[in-house]
């Protein structure tokens, strides 16, 4: 199982905080592609190339490998102020 969590604008656009997926994904890129297939809203969110991702609380890239039990977080870029 992979736990996927959403923060800030991503959470608002998708209308949920998290979801658990029983499927196996080789890497973040394959997870993103899977999530984008849910519907048009999800496709728009995951088409954003500025979307940031963390795996197990560490910044990650599309090529980061995933294993069962991982937590993957998606969030927009953060700005200071």
JSON list of C-alpha atoms in Angstrom, two decimals:
[
{"chain": "A", "resi": 1, "resn": "UNK", "atom": "CA", "xyz": [0.00, 0.00, 0.00]},
{"chain": "A", "resi": 2, "resn": "UNK", "atom": "CA", "xyz": [1.11, 3.56, -0.75]},
{"chain": "A", "resi": 3, "resn": "UNK", "atom": "CA", "xyz": [-0.32, 6.47, 1.20]},
{"chain": "A", "resi": 4, "resn": "UNK", "atom": "CA", "xyz": [-0.75, 9.61, -0.90]},
{"chain": "A", "resi": 5, "resn": "UNK", "atom": "CA", "xyz": [-1.31, 12.95, 0.83]},
{"chain": "A", "resi": 6, "resn": "UNK", "atom": "CA", "xyz": [-2.21, 16.32, -0.65]},
{"chain": "A", "resi": 7, "resn": "UNK", "atom": "CA", "xyz": [-1.47, 19.77, 0.73]},
{"chain": "A", "resi": 8, "resn": "UNK", "atom": "CA", "xyz": [-2.57, 23.38, 0.17]},
{"chain": "A", "resi": 9, "resn": "UNK", "atom": "CA", "xyz": [-3.99, 24.18, -3.29]},
{"chain": "A", "resi": 10, "resn": "UNK", "atom": "CA", "xyz": [-3.63, 20.55, -4.41]},
{"chain": "A", "resi": 11, "resn": "UNK", "atom": "CA", "xyz": [-5.85, 19.38, -1.54]},
{"chain": "A", "resi": 12, "resn": "UNK", "atom": "CA", "xyz": [-8.42, 22.07, -2.35]},
{"chain": "A", "resi": 13, "resn": "UNK", "atom": "CA", "xyz": [-8.51, 21.24, -6.07]},
{"chain": "A", "resi": 14, "resn": "UNK", "atom": "CA", "xyz": [-8.86, 17.48, -5.50]},
{"chain": "A", "resi": 15, "resn": "UNK", "atom": "CA", "xyz": [-11.27, 17.80, -2.58]},
{"chain": "A", "resi": 16, "resn": "UNK", "atom": "CA", "xyz": [-9.41, 15.33, -0.37]},
{"chain": "A", "resi": 17, "resn": "UNK", "atom": "CA", "xyz": [-6.53, 15.17, 2.09]},
{"chain": "A", "resi": 18, "resn": "UNK", "atom": "CA", "xyz": [-5.21, 11.68, 1.37]},
{"chain": "A", "resi": 19, "resn": "UNK", "atom": "CA", "xyz": [-5.84, 8.32, -0.17]},
{"chain": "A", "resi": 20, "resn": "UNK", "atom": "CA", "xyz": [-4.40, 4.83, 0.14]},
{"chain": "A", "resi": 21, "resn": "UNK", "atom": "CA", "xyz": [-3.57, 2.81, -2.96]},
{"chain": "A", "resi": 22, "resn": "UNK", "atom": "CA", "xyz": [-3.09, -0.94, -2.93]},
{"chain": "A", "resi": 23, "resn": "UNK", "atom": "CA", "xyz": [-1.34, -0.93, -6.32]},
{"chain": "A", "resi": 24, "resn": "UNK", "atom": "CA", "xyz": [2.43, -1.08, -6.81]},
{"chain": "A", "resi": 25, "resn": "UNK", "atom": "CA", "xyz": [4.20, 1.80, -8.56]},
{"chain": "A", "resi": 26, "resn": "UNK", "atom": "CA", "xyz": [7.79, 1.70, -9.75]},
{"chain": "A", "resi": 27, "resn": "UNK", "atom": "CA", "xyz": [8.39, 5.40, -9.19]},
{"chain": "A", "resi": 28, "resn": "UNK", "atom": "CA", "xyz": [6.76, 8.78, -8.58]},
{"chain": "A", "resi": 29, "resn": "UNK", "atom": "CA", "xyz": [6.24, 9.30, -12.31]},
{"chain": "A", "resi": 30, "resn": "UNK", "atom": "CA", "xyz": [4.12, 6.16, -12.65]},
{"chain": "A", "resi": 31, "resn": "UNK", "atom": "CA", "xyz": [2.09, 7.15, -9.57]},
{"chain": "A", "resi": 32, "resn": "UNK", "atom": "CA", "xyz": [1.46, 10.62, -11.04]},
{"chain": "A", "resi": 33, "resn": "UNK", "atom": "CA", "xyz": [0.34, 9.08, -14.34]},
{"chain": "A", "resi": 34, "resn": "UNK", "atom": "CA", "xyz": [-2.05, 6.77, -12.48]},
{"chain": "A", "resi": 35, "resn": "UNK", "atom": "CA", "xyz": [-3.54, 9.61, -10.45]},
{"chain": "A", "resi": 36, "resn": "UNK", "atom": "CA", "xyz": [-3.94, 11.83, -13.53]},
{"chain": "A", "resi": 37, "resn": "UNK", "atom": "CA", "xyz": [-6.23, 9.21, -15.08]},
{"chain": "A", "resi": 38, "resn": "UNK", "atom": "CA", "xyz": [-8.89, 9.59, -12.37]},
{"chain": "A", "resi": 39, "resn": "UNK", "atom": "CA", "xyz": [-10.72, 12.47, -14.09]},
{"chain": "A", "resi": 40, "resn": "UNK", "atom": "CA", "xyz": [-10.13, 15.84, -15.79]},
{"chain": "A", "resi": 41, "resn": "UNK", "atom": "CA", "xyz": [-9.53, 17.72, -12.54]},
{"chain": "A", "resi": 42, "resn": "UNK", "atom": "CA", "xyz": [-6.89, 15.23, -11.44]},
{"chain": "A", "resi": 43, "resn": "UNK", "atom": "CA", "xyz": [-5.32, 15.36, -14.91]},
{"chain": "A", "resi": 44, "resn": "UNK", "atom": "CA", "xyz": [-4.97, 19.16, -14.66]},
{"chain": "A", "resi": 45, "resn": "UNK", "atom": "CA", "xyz": [-3.47, 18.99, -11.16]},
{"chain": "A", "resi": 46, "resn": "UNK", "atom": "CA", "xyz": [-0.88, 16.37, -12.08]},
{"chain": "A", "resi": 47, "resn": "UNK", "atom": "CA", "xyz": [0.00, 18.03, -15.40]},
{"chain": "A", "resi": 48, "resn": "UNK", "atom": "CA", "xyz": [1.48, 20.93, -13.43]},
{"chain": "A", "resi": 49, "resn": "UNK", "atom": "CA", "xyz": [5.26, 20.57, -13.82]},
{"chain": "A", "resi": 50, "resn": "UNK", "atom": "CA", "xyz": [5.84, 22.83, -10.80]},
{"chain": "A", "resi": 51, "resn": "UNK", "atom": "CA", "xyz": [4.08, 20.40, -8.47]},
{"chain": "A", "resi": 52, "resn": "UNK", "atom": "CA", "xyz": [6.45, 19.32, -5.72]},
{"chain": "A", "resi": 53, "resn": "UNK", "atom": "CA", "xyz": [6.65, 15.84, -4.26]},
{"chain": "A", "resi": 54, "resn": "UNK", "atom": "CA", "xyz": [8.12, 14.28, -1.14]},
{"chain": "A", "resi": 55, "resn": "UNK", "atom": "CA", "xyz": [8.52, 10.59, -0.37]},
{"chain": "A", "resi": 56, "resn": "UNK", "atom": "CA", "xyz": [8.64, 9.69, 3.31]},
{"chain": "A", "resi": 57, "resn": "UNK", "atom": "CA", "xyz": [9.13, 13.38, 4.23]},
{"chain": "A", "resi": 58, "resn": "UNK", "atom": "CA", "xyz": [12.13, 13.83, 1.89]},
{"chain": "A", "resi": 59, "resn": "UNK", "atom": "CA", "xyz": [11.98, 15.92, -1.28]},
{"chain": "A", "resi": 60, "resn": "UNK", "atom": "CA", "xyz": [11.81, 13.64, -4.29]},
{"chain": "A", "resi": 61, "resn": "UNK", "atom": "CA", "xyz": [11.80, 13.64, -8.09]},
{"chain": "A", "resi": 62, "resn": "UNK", "atom": "CA", "xyz": [9.73, 11.85, -10.70]},
{"chain": "A", "resi": 63, "resn": "UNK", "atom": "CA", "xyz": [12.39, 9.15, -10.85]},
{"chain": "A", "resi": 64, "resn": "UNK", "atom": "CA", "xyz": [12.31, 8.38, -7.10]},
{"chain": "A", "resi": 65, "resn": "UNK", "atom": "CA", "xyz": [11.54, 4.70, -6.60]},
{"chain": "A", "resi": 66, "resn": "UNK", "atom": "CA", "xyz": [8.52, 3.70, -4.53]},
{"chain": "A", "resi": 67, "resn": "UNK", "atom": "CA", "xyz": [7.94, 0.67, -2.34]},
{"chain": "A", "resi": 68, "resn": "UNK", "atom": "CA", "xyz": [4.99, -0.59, -0.36]},
{"chain": "A", "resi": 69, "resn": "UNK", "atom": "CA", "xyz": [4.52, 1.42, 2.81]},
{"chain": "A", "resi": 70, "resn": "UNK", "atom": "CA", "xyz": [5.81, 4.69, 1.37]},
{"chain": "A", "resi": 71, "resn": "UNK", "atom": "CA", "xyz": [4.05, 7.99, 1.98]},
{"chain": "A", "resi": 72, "resn": "UNK", "atom": "CA", "xyz": [4.00, 10.30, -1.04]},
{"chain": "A", "resi": 73, "resn": "UNK", "atom": "CA", "xyz": [3.03, 13.95, -0.59]},
{"chain": "A", "resi": 74, "resn": "UNK", "atom": "CA", "xyz": [2.12, 16.35, -3.38]},
{"chain": "A", "resi": 75, "resn": "UNK", "atom": "CA", "xyz": [2.10, 20.12, -2.84]},
{"chain": "A", "resi": 76, "resn": "UNK", "atom": "CA", "xyz": [2.50, 23.36, -4.76]},
{"chain": "A", "resi": 77, "resn": "UNK", "atom": "CA", "xyz": [5.69, 25.42, -4.66]},
{"chain": "A", "resi": 78, "resn": "UNK", "atom": "CA", "xyz": [6.02, 27.35, -1.42]},
{"chain": "A", "resi": 79, "resn": "UNK", "atom": "CA", "xyz": [6.91, 31.03, -1.35]},
{"chain": "A", "resi": 80, "resn": "UNK", "atom": "CA", "xyz": [8.30, 32.98, 1.55]},
{"chain": "A", "resi": 81, "resn": "UNK", "atom": "CA", "xyz": [7.07, 36.28, 2.73]}
]
